[in-house]
Coordinates of C-alpha atoms and ligand atoms in Angstrom, one line a residue:
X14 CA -3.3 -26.6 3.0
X15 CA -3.9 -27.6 6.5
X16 CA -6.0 -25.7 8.7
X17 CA -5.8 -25.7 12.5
X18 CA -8.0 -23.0 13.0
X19 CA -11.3 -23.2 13.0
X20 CA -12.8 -20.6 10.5
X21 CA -16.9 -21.1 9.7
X22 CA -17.5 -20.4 6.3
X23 CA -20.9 -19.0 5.0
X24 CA -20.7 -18.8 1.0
X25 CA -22.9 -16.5 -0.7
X26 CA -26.2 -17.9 -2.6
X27 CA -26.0 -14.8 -5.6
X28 CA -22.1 -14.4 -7.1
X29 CA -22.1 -11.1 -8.3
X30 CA -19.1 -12.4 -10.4
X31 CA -21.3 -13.1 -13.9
X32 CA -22.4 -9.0 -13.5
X33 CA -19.1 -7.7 -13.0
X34 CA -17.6 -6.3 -16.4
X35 CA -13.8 -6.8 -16.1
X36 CA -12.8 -4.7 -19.2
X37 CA -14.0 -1.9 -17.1
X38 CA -12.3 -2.4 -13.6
X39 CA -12.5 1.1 -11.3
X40 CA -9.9 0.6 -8.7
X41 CA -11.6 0.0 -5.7
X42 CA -14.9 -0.1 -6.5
X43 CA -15.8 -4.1 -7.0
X44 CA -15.6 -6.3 -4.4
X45 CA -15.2 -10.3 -4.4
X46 CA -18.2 -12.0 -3.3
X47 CA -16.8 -13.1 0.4
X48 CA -15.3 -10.8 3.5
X49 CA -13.0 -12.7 5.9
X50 CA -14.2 -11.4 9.6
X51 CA -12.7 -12.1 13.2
X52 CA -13.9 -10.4 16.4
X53 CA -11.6 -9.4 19.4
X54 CA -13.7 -9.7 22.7
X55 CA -12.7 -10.6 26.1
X56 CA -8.8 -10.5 25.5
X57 CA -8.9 -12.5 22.3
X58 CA -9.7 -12.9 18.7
X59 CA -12.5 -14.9 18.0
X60 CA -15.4 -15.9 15.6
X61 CA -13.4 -16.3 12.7
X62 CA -15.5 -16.5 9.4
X63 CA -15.9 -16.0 6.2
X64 CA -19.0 -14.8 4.9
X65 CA -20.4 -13.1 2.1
X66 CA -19.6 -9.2 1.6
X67 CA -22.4 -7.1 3.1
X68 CA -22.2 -3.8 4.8
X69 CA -21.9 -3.6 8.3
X70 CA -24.7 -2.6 11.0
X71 CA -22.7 -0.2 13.4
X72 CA -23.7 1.6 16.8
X73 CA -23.5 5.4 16.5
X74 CA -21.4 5.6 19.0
X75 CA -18.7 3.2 17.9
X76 CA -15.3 4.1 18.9
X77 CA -13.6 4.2 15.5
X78 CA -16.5 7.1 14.1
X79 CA -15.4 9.4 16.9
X80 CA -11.6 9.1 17.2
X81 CA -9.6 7.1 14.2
X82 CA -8.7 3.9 15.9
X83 CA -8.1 2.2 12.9
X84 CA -5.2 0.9 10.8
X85 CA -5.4 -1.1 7.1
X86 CA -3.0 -2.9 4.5
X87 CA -2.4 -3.2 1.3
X88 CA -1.0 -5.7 -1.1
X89 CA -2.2 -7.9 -4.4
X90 CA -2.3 -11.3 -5.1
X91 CA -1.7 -12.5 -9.5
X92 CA -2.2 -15.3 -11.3
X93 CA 0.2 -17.5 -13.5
X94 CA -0.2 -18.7 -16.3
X95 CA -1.4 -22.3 -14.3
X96 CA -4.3 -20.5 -13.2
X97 CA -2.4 -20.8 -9.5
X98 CA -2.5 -17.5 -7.2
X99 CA 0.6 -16.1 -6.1
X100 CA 1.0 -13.7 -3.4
X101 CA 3.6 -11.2 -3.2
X102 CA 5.0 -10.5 0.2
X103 CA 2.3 -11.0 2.6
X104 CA 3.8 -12.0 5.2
X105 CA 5.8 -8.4 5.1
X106 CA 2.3 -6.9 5.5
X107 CA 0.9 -9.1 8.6
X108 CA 4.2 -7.6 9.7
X109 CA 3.3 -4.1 9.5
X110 CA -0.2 -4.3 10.7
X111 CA 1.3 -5.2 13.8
X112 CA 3.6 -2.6 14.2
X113 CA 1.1 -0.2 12.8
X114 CA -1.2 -1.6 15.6
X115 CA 1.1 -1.6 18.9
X116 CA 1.1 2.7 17.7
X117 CA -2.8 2.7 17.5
X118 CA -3.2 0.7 21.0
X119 CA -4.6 -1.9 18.4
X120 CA -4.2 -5.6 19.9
X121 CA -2.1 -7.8 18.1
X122 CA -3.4 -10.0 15.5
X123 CA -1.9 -13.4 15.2
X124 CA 0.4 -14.6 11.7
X125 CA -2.2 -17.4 11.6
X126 CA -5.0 -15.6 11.8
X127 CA -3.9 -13.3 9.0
X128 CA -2.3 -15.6 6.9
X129 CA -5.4 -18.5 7.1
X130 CA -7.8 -16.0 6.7
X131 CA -6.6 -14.5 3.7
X132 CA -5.6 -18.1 1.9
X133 CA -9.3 -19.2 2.8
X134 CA -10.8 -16.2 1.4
X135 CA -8.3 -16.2 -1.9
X136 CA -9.2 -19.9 -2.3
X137 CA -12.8 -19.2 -2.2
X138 CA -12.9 -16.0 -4.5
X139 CA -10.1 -17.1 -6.3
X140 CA -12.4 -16.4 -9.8
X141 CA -12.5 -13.0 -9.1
X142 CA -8.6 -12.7 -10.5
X143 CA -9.5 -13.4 -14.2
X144 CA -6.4 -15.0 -16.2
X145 CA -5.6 -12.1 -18.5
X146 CA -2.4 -10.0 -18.4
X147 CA -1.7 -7.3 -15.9
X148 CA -4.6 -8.2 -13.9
X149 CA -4.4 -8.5 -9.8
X150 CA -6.6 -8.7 -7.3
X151 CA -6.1 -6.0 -4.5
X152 CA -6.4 -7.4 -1.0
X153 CA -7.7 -5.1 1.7
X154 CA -7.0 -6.0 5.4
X155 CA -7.7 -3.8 8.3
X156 CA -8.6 -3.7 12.0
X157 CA -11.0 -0.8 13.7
X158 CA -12.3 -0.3 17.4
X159 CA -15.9 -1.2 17.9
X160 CA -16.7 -0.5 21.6
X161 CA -19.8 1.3 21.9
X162 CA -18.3 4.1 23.9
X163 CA -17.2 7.7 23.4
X164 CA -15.2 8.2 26.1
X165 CA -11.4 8.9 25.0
X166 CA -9.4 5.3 26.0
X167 CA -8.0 2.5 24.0
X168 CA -11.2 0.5 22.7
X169 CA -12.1 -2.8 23.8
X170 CA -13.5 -4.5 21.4
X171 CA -12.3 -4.7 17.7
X172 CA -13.2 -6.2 14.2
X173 CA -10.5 -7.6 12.1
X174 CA -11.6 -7.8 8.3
X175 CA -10.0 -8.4 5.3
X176 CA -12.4 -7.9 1.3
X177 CA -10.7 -8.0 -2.1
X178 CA -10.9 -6.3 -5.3
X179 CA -9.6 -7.3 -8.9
X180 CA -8.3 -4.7 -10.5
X181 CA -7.3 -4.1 -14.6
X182 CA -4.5 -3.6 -16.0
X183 CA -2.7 -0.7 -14.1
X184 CA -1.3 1.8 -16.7
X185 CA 0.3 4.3 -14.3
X186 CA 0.2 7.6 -16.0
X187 CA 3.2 9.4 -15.2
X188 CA 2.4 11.7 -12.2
X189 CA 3.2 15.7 -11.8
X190 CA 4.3 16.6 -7.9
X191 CA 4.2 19.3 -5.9
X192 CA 7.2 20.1 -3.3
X193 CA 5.1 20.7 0.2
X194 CA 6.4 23.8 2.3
X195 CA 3.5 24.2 5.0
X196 CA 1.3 21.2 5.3
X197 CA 2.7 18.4 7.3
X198 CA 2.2 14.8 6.7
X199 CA 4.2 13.2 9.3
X200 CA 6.0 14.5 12.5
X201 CA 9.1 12.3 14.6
X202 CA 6.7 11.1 17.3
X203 CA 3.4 10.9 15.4
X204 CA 2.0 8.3 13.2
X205 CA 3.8 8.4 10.2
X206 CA 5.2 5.1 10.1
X207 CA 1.5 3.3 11.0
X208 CA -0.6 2.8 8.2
X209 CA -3.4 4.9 10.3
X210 CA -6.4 5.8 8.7
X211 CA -6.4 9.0 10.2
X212 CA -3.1 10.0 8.7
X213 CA -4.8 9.8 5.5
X214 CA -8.0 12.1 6.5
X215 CA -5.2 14.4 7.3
X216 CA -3.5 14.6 4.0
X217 CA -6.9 15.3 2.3
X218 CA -7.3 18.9 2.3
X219 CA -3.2 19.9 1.2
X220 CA -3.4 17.0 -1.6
X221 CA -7.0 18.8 -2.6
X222 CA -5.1 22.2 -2.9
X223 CA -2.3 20.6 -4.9
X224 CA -4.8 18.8 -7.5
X225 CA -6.6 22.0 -7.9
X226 CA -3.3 23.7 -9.2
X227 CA -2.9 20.6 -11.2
X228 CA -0.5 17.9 -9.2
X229 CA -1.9 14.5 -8.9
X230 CA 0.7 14.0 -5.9
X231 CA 2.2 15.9 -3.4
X232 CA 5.9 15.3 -2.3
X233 CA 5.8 15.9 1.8
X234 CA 8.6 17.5 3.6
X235 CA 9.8 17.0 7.0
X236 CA 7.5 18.6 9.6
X237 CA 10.2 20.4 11.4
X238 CA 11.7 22.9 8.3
X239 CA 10.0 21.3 5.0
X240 CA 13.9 21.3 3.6
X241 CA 14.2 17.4 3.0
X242 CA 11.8 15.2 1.4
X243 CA 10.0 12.5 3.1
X244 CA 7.5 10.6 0.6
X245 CA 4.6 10.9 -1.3
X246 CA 1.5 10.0 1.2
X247 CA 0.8 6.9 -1.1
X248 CA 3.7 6.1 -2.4
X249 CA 7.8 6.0 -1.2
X250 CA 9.3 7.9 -3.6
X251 CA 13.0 7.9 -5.1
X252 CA 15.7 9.7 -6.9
X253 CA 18.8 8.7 -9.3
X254 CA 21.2 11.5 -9.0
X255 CA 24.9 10.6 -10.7
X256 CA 23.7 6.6 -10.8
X257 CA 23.4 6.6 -7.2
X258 CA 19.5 5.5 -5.9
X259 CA 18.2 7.8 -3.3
X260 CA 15.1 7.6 -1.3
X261 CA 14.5 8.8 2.5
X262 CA 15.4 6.6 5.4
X263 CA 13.1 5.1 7.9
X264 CA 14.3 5.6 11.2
X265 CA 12.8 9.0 12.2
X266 CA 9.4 7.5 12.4
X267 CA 8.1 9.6 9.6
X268 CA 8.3 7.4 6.7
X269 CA 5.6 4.3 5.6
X270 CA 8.0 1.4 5.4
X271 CA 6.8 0.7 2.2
X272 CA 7.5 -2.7 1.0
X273 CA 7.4 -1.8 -2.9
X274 CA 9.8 0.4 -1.2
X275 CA 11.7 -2.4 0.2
X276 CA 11.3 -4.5 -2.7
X277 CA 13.0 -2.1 -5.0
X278 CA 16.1 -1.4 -2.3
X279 CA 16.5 -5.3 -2.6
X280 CA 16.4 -5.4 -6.1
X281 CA 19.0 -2.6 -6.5
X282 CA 21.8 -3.7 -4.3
X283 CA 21.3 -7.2 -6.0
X284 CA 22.1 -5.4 -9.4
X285 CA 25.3 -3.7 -7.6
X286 CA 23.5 0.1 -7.8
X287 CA 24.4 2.6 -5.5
X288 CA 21.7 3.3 -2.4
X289 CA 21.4 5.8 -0.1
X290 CA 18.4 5.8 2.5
X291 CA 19.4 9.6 3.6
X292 CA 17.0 12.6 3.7
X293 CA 17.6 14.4 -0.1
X294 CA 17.2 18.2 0.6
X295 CA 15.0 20.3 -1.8
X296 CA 18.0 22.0 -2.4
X297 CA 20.1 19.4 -3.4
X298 CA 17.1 17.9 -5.6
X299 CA 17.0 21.3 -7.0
X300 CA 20.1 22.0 -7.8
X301 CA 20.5 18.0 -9.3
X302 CA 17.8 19.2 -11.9
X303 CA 19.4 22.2 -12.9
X304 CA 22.7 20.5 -13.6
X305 CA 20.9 17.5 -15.1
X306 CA 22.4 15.4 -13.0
X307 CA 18.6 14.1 -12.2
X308 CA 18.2 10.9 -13.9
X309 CA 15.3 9.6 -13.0
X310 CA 12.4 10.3 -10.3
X311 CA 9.5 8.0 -9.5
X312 CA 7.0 6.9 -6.6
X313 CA 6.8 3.4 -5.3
X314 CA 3.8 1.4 -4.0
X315 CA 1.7 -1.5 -4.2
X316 CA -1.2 0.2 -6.5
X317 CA 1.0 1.5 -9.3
X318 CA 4.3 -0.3 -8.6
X319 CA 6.5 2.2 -9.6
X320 CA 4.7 5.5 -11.0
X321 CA 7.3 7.8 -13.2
X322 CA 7.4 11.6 -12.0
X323 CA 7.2 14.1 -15.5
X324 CA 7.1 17.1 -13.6
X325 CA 8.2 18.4 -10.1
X326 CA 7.1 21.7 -8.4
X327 CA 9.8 23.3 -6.1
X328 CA 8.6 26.3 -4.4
X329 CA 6.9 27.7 -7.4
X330 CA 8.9 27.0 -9.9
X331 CA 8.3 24.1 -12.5
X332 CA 10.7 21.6 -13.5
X333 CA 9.7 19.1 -16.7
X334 CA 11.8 16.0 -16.0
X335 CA 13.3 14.3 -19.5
X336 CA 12.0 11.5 -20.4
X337 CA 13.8 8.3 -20.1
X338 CA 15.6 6.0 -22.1
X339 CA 13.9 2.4 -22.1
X340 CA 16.7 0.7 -20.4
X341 CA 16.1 3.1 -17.4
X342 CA 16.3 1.6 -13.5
X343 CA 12.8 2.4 -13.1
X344 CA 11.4 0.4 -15.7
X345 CA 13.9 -2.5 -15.5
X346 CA 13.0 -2.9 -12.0
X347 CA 9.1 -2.9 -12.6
X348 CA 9.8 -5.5 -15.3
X349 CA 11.4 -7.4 -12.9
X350 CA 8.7 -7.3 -9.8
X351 CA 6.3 -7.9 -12.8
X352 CA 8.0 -11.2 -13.9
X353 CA 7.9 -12.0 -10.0
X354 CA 4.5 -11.3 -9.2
X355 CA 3.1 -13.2 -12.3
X356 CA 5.9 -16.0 -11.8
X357 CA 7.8 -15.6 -15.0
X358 CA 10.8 -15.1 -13.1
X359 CA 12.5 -17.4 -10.5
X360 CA 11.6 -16.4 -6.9
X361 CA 14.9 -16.4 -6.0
X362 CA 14.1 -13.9 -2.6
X363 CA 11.8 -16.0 -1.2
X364 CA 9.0 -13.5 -2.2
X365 CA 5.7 -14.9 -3.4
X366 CA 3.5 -17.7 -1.4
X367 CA 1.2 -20.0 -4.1
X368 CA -2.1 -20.4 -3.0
Ligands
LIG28 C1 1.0 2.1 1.9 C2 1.8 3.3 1.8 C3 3.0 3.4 1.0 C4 3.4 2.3 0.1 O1 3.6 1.0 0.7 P1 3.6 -0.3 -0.1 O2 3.8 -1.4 1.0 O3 4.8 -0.3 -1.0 O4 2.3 -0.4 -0.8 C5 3.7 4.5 1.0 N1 3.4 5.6 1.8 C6 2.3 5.5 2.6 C7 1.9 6.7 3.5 C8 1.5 4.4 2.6 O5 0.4 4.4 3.4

């Protein structure tokens, strides 16, 4: 690959790699031995490195503590059966941290700064994705203020970071949701559609309540009158009702453009399938169940792919959802993204990038 930026590299003298037990992967909680790091001072990103992972020494008063001005990706990286990396869609996601960061008042980060950063830092920890099936390595870009000032204004100074973690085979258990009527994840002129740390604070304490009742998710409503569905808070989510593939639309402002989301939209219109990207009332959800006319529900995102949904919770009441039969939408299409993302399938979309 050839590099025109110029990107000082300081590799670690202890790989934590040989202590790391891979049969027993918690998501999230291992991190690759190297951090990529850039600094925005002065108008422009600078001092790009890559150095190895190490906690951070902060001022108390850092901007980002105080008031949330921070946004982060998402996305995963596979291997092939060549041993070669494959990287699904990043360019989608440098994409989307932009947009997420003209919301937060976030300076722009450049394509090349993103996209050399992260193939430097794959290249280097590219052990830390062991060749076995289903495993992944989940990348973990984000920018946060660092001005040493608590006055309320845009921040001048930022860090841009991105560390990795391999994660294990991702069963994803089926997942029980809960219909939200007073909570409000996302309003039209909020932050919904910027993956802002602070919209996930937010969600906390009404996802809490929900898992104490016994939901793992919670299925958020539209702020204004909680009648139409929105998404999950992780995860896009979407509905089969007579063969046609719902899910909500993006427009308002209130929806993560998920690209799993995206992905799966593709996917279905390439297959012929009826889509919809309209806002699904509870009612008519409601109603779809009761008249079985409900074929299939699941979540969509990067951690879990596509994560079935047994068991919906509609203002009280409890609906089981059948299970499916095996040549279902849901699971054809996560067989397919699979095949992509570990390059057993032709890339005919243009989808992954080989590092
Ligand atoms: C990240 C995220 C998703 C899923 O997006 P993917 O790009 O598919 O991983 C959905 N909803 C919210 C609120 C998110 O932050």
């Amino acid at each position: 690959m050839k590099t025109t930026l110029q990107i000082e590299v300081k590799k670690t003298d202890h790989s934590r790699i040989h202590e790391t037990d891979f049969d027993n992967l918690v998501f999230g909680k291992v991190i690759s031995d190297h951090m990529f790091v850039a600094d925005y001072v002065n108008g422009e990103w600078t001092d790009l490195r890559i150095e190895p992972y190490a906690p951070l020494s902060l001022n108390p008063a850092n901007a980002t503590l105080h008031y949330g001005q921070s946004i982060f990706e998402g996305m995963k990286a596979y291997k092939n059966d060549n041993g070669e990396i494959l990287l699904f869609r990043a360019d989608a996601n440098q994409k989307r941290l932009n947009e997420s960061a003209a919301r937060m008042c976030i300076p722009e980060l450049p394509e090349e700064i993103f996209m050399e950063g992260l193939l430097q830092l794959l290249d280097l920890d590219r052990n830390w994705i062991p060749n076995k099936p289903g495993y992944s390595l989940y990348i973990r870009p984000f920018i946060f203020a660092t001005d040493d000032y608590i006055g309320v204004k845009p921040s001048e100074k930022y860090k841009f970071m991105i560390f990795t973690c391999p994660v294990g085979h991702y069963y994803s258990k089926p997942v029980a949701v809960k219909v939200e009527q007073h909570y409000t994840r996302a309003v039209e002129g909020g932050t919904g559609a910027a993956k802002a740390a602070g919209n996930y604070a937010a969600s906390l304490y009404p996802a809490l309540l929900a898992q104490r009742q016994g939901y793992e998710q919670l299925l958020w409503t539209d702020g204004k009158t909680h009648q139409f569905i929105e998404e999950s808070g992780t995860m896009n989510v979407m509905f089969i009702i007579n063969n046609t593939l719902i899910t909500a639309p993006t427009h308002t402002g209130t929806i993560l453009k998920g690209i799993t989301r995206d992905s799966v939209l593709k996917i279905a219109r390439d297959w012929g399938m009826q889509v919809e990207e309209r806002f699904l009332s509870v009612e008519e959800l409601e109603k779809a169940i009761q008249q079985n006319t409900l074929q299939e529900a699941f979540g969509t995102g990067t951690a879990a792919t596509i994560a079935q949904i047994y068991k919906i919770n509609i203002y009280g009441t409890d609906y089981g959802l059948p299970s499916k039969p095996a040549d279902s939408f849901s699971y054809r299409v996560l067989e397919t993204l699979d095949n992509i993302k570990y390059g057993r399938e032709e890339d005919s979309r243009g989808w992954i990038i080989k590092v």
